[in-house]
XYZ file of C-alpha atoms in Angstrom:
295
model
C 95.332 71.219 86.681
C 98.345 73.615 86.210
C 101.696 73.364 88.159
C 103.778 76.683 88.869
C 107.354 76.850 89.423
C 108.792 80.786 90.259
C 111.899 82.361 91.486
C 112.257 85.558 92.336
C 115.710 87.443 93.546
C 116.429 90.714 94.343
C 120.263 92.496 95.060
C 120.435 96.496 95.707
C 122.078 98.613 97.270
C 120.327 101.577 99.245
C 121.006 104.791 100.898
C 119.584 107.681 103.375
C 120.196 111.023 104.893
C 118.051 109.367 107.984
C 115.225 111.046 110.156
C 114.428 114.887 108.827
C 111.961 116.560 110.104
C 109.741 113.581 111.152
C 110.518 111.687 107.749
C 112.708 109.392 106.138
C 113.584 109.361 102.272
C 115.411 106.030 101.334
C 116.557 105.287 97.777
C 117.776 102.046 96.347
C 119.436 100.822 93.213
C 119.843 96.954 91.923
C 118.548 94.375 89.564
C 115.586 91.921 90.007
C 115.134 88.442 88.450
C 111.555 87.300 88.455
C 110.772 84.015 86.748
C 107.287 81.979 86.205
C 107.211 78.473 84.589
C 103.885 76.952 83.919
C 102.614 73.249 82.852
C 100.030 71.069 82.740
C 100.097 68.709 85.956
C 99.210 65.557 83.844
C 98.030 65.000 80.262
C 94.379 66.010 81.001
C 95.357 70.034 81.095
C 94.517 71.609 77.734
C 97.333 73.592 76.552
C 95.275 77.053 76.022
C 94.527 77.233 79.564
C 98.191 77.256 80.497
C 99.640 80.642 81.285
C 102.743 81.229 78.967
C 106.263 81.517 80.962
C 107.327 85.004 82.353
C 111.274 85.685 83.250
C 112.112 89.323 83.681
C 115.809 90.539 84.367
C 115.557 94.359 85.499
C 117.702 96.638 86.658
C 115.763 99.275 88.801
C 115.834 102.836 90.777
C 113.366 102.703 93.758
C 112.572 105.716 96.280
C 110.275 105.213 99.808
C 109.249 107.893 101.660
C 108.099 107.346 105.131
C 106.474 109.333 107.931
C 107.742 108.316 111.424
C 104.280 107.912 113.275
C 104.181 104.710 115.019
C 102.041 103.715 117.925
C 101.565 100.065 119.796
C 98.244 98.237 120.311
C 97.263 94.868 121.536
C 94.205 92.311 120.763
C 93.953 93.405 117.289
C 95.749 91.556 114.868
C 97.040 89.358 117.481
C 96.186 87.553 120.459
C 97.615 89.181 123.283
C 100.350 90.288 121.713
C 101.927 93.880 121.640
C 101.286 95.015 118.119
C 103.681 97.873 116.409
C 101.807 99.514 114.108
C 103.136 102.503 111.463
C 99.783 104.469 111.106
C 102.367 107.587 109.316
C 101.983 107.769 105.428
C 104.097 105.904 103.423
C 104.668 106.006 99.830
C 107.433 103.818 97.698
C 108.416 103.962 93.549
C 110.005 101.629 92.074
C 111.078 101.565 88.050
C 112.654 99.250 86.695
C 113.365 97.702 82.583
C 113.339 94.078 81.857
C 116.047 93.905 78.857
C 116.031 90.615 76.783
C 120.139 91.568 76.884
C 119.958 90.550 80.238
C 117.932 87.318 79.940
C 114.390 88.278 79.706
C 112.403 86.733 77.596
C 110.715 90.006 76.265
C 111.795 93.969 77.077
C 109.326 95.293 79.113
C 109.092 98.375 81.483
C 107.825 97.796 84.846
C 106.254 100.112 87.327
C 105.386 99.330 91.254
C 103.717 101.651 93.549
C 102.643 101.083 96.917
C 101.104 103.709 99.167
C 99.678 103.182 102.817
C 98.145 105.569 105.683
C 96.619 104.972 108.961
C 94.638 107.709 110.872
C 92.141 107.658 113.977
C 88.778 109.027 112.543
C 86.923 111.403 115.172
C 84.577 108.991 115.768
C 86.946 107.031 117.314
C 88.600 103.588 116.294
C 91.621 103.405 113.670
C 91.357 103.276 110.124
C 94.169 101.778 107.734
C 94.300 102.594 103.829
C 96.507 100.666 101.791
C 97.094 100.450 97.663
C 99.049 98.472 95.404
C 99.652 99.238 91.711
C 101.664 97.376 89.485
C 101.970 98.361 85.718
C 103.962 96.358 82.743
C 104.332 97.442 79.285
C 106.184 95.076 76.998
C 107.864 96.028 73.682
C 105.465 94.447 72.018
C 101.893 93.292 72.818
C 99.379 94.879 75.096
C 100.315 96.440 78.654
C 98.679 95.204 81.483
C 98.130 96.313 84.959
C 96.546 95.401 88.667
C 95.813 97.891 91.225
C 94.569 96.523 94.812
C 93.064 98.923 97.683
C 92.455 97.818 101.244
C 90.578 99.581 103.754
C 90.435 98.359 107.340
C 88.729 99.669 110.484
C 89.245 98.753 114.055
C 86.846 99.381 116.817
C 88.065 98.109 120.657
C 85.096 97.987 122.828
C 87.503 96.352 125.495
C 90.124 94.463 125.891
C 88.522 91.503 125.030
C 86.308 92.766 122.322
C 86.840 94.427 119.255
C 84.545 94.918 116.031
C 86.733 94.646 112.740
C 85.587 95.868 109.059
C 87.755 95.566 105.723
C 86.720 96.324 102.228
C 89.299 95.325 99.561
C 88.784 95.899 95.965
C 90.828 95.069 92.662
C 91.013 95.801 89.298
C 93.511 94.545 86.608
C 93.859 94.608 82.604
C 95.392 92.469 80.295
C 97.184 90.323 83.252
C 98.196 86.710 82.851
C 96.414 84.097 83.389
C 97.958 82.943 86.890
C 97.054 86.749 87.774
C 93.178 86.826 87.177
C 90.959 87.996 89.993
C 89.114 85.238 91.762
C 86.668 85.687 94.832
C 86.077 82.096 96.827
C 87.290 80.739 99.981
C 91.120 81.252 99.559
C 90.516 85.343 99.174
C 88.089 86.010 102.215
C 84.540 84.642 100.462
C 84.444 82.115 103.114
C 80.961 80.111 102.286
C 81.793 79.206 99.023
C 84.903 77.345 97.188
C 87.865 78.359 96.055
C 87.868 80.877 93.016
C 84.471 80.663 92.915
C 84.215 83.433 90.780
C 86.634 85.743 88.715
C 86.226 89.183 87.016
C 88.294 92.095 86.056
C 86.947 93.825 88.772
C 86.573 92.321 92.210
C 85.102 94.004 95.624
C 84.490 92.154 99.122
C 83.505 93.493 102.020
C 84.418 91.576 105.829
C 82.385 92.335 109.227
C 83.973 90.936 112.221
C 83.026 90.754 116.051
C 86.127 89.499 117.907
C 86.966 87.951 121.041
C 90.467 87.513 122.707
C 90.717 85.057 125.541
C 92.762 84.608 128.424
C 92.645 80.850 128.457
C 96.544 79.936 127.533
C 96.664 76.352 127.455
C 99.777 74.399 128.437
C 101.659 77.582 128.486
C 101.614 77.227 124.544
C 98.271 78.893 123.022
C 96.101 81.636 122.796
C 92.371 81.223 121.978
C 90.431 83.534 120.101
C 87.032 83.483 118.287
C 84.821 85.478 115.871
C 81.542 85.884 114.308
C 81.926 87.149 110.669
C 79.815 87.839 107.451
C 81.168 88.081 104.068
C 79.742 90.230 100.814
C 81.466 90.232 97.696
C 81.009 90.921 94.032
C 82.971 90.435 91.163
C 82.117 92.779 87.231
C 83.280 91.675 83.622
C 83.598 87.975 84.484
C 83.861 85.178 82.063
C 80.674 83.013 80.644
C 81.058 80.036 82.947
C 80.640 82.626 85.976
C 77.340 84.056 84.533
C 75.206 81.472 86.300
C 76.009 82.955 89.978
C 76.374 86.882 88.930
C 75.421 89.282 91.562
C 76.138 90.208 94.930
C 77.374 86.452 97.231
C 77.247 86.655 100.897
C 78.259 84.049 103.660
C 77.874 84.021 107.708
C 79.898 81.884 110.119
C 81.648 81.619 113.218
C 85.717 80.594 113.973
C 88.484 79.901 116.121
C 91.746 81.393 116.214
C 94.736 79.659 117.777
C 98.016 81.541 118.008
C 101.180 80.911 119.860
C 103.213 83.827 121.831
C 106.413 81.767 120.939
C 106.049 81.722 117.217
C 108.786 84.341 115.625
C 106.152 85.125 112.528
C 102.885 85.613 114.737
C 101.185 83.317 112.736
C 97.843 81.482 113.747
C 95.543 78.742 112.896
C 91.897 79.691 111.574
C 89.060 77.553 112.051
C 86.109 78.672 110.265
C 82.639 77.396 109.273
C 80.905 79.557 106.989
C 77.231 79.326 105.510
C 76.878 80.156 101.778
C 73.561 82.442 101.753
C 73.512 82.919 97.954
C 74.628 81.234 94.608
C 73.325 78.089 92.658
C 72.114 75.106 94.972
C 74.864 73.260 94.665
C 77.346 75.392 96.728
C 74.085 76.356 99.447
C 75.658 74.765 102.921
C 78.136 75.007 105.097
C 81.999 75.041 104.400
C 84.561 74.390 106.696
C 87.891 75.979 106.388
C 91.446 75.382 108.140
C 94.370 77.748 107.140
C 97.110 79.781 108.817
C 97.456 83.290 108.198
C 99.773 85.916 110.159
C 96.643 88.056 111.520
C 93.598 87.279 113.138
């Protein structure tokens, strides 16, 4: 059991020439503060399982390239709400340097890259692509990186029915203990316990058939439902996950309860999922309740 306290602050100044030929370039410069402290919750914690504290105070320069291409949608990631989608190309890059003279625990070069793009394939539907790359090179020790990629596909059959597919993959090297890659109920593999397996590389495919109802009880809530299947796998995991290596699958159904009065668009997920693989101890139904910003 590990407790984690984190603080993050950013102060920056930005400037841009505005919209030019359908594109915007935005520059910013500033300073960031990123601190993470760890410790055992009680005396049962083993000290070598506790991640080392981190504190970066880093000046940075960033640039964002944004294509002016938006569209409106309904009944995709929300229920009966208009959704503004950016389907143009987007690329942001940030370069920073954490310095011990400014209060960092060590000197380190930091690089953050984010890219996204949406498009309508000739066969119909909508594909949204997004990737995120983080790299940190300390003055001493090993460099670390974490790469995440996300592909989402939406195919609307009618105003009240939609097929959704999502493929997510992550790969990391020398990441801190608290940033290790896991698969489980908290990361989309809903038929399994949280943080069930870990690895240096993870991939998970989600298939969902979604239904959006017009039921509006008490004028407060919108109701939706989904039938789903999740398929996940890790590579390069620790020895304690060897007995569950391979592809893990689950299937289930769930309810979605959202409110048009919510400023953030959060909705309650109630999912029941059945694990199809893994050791006998996890075979059976798992019930998950969580709040998310999308369907």
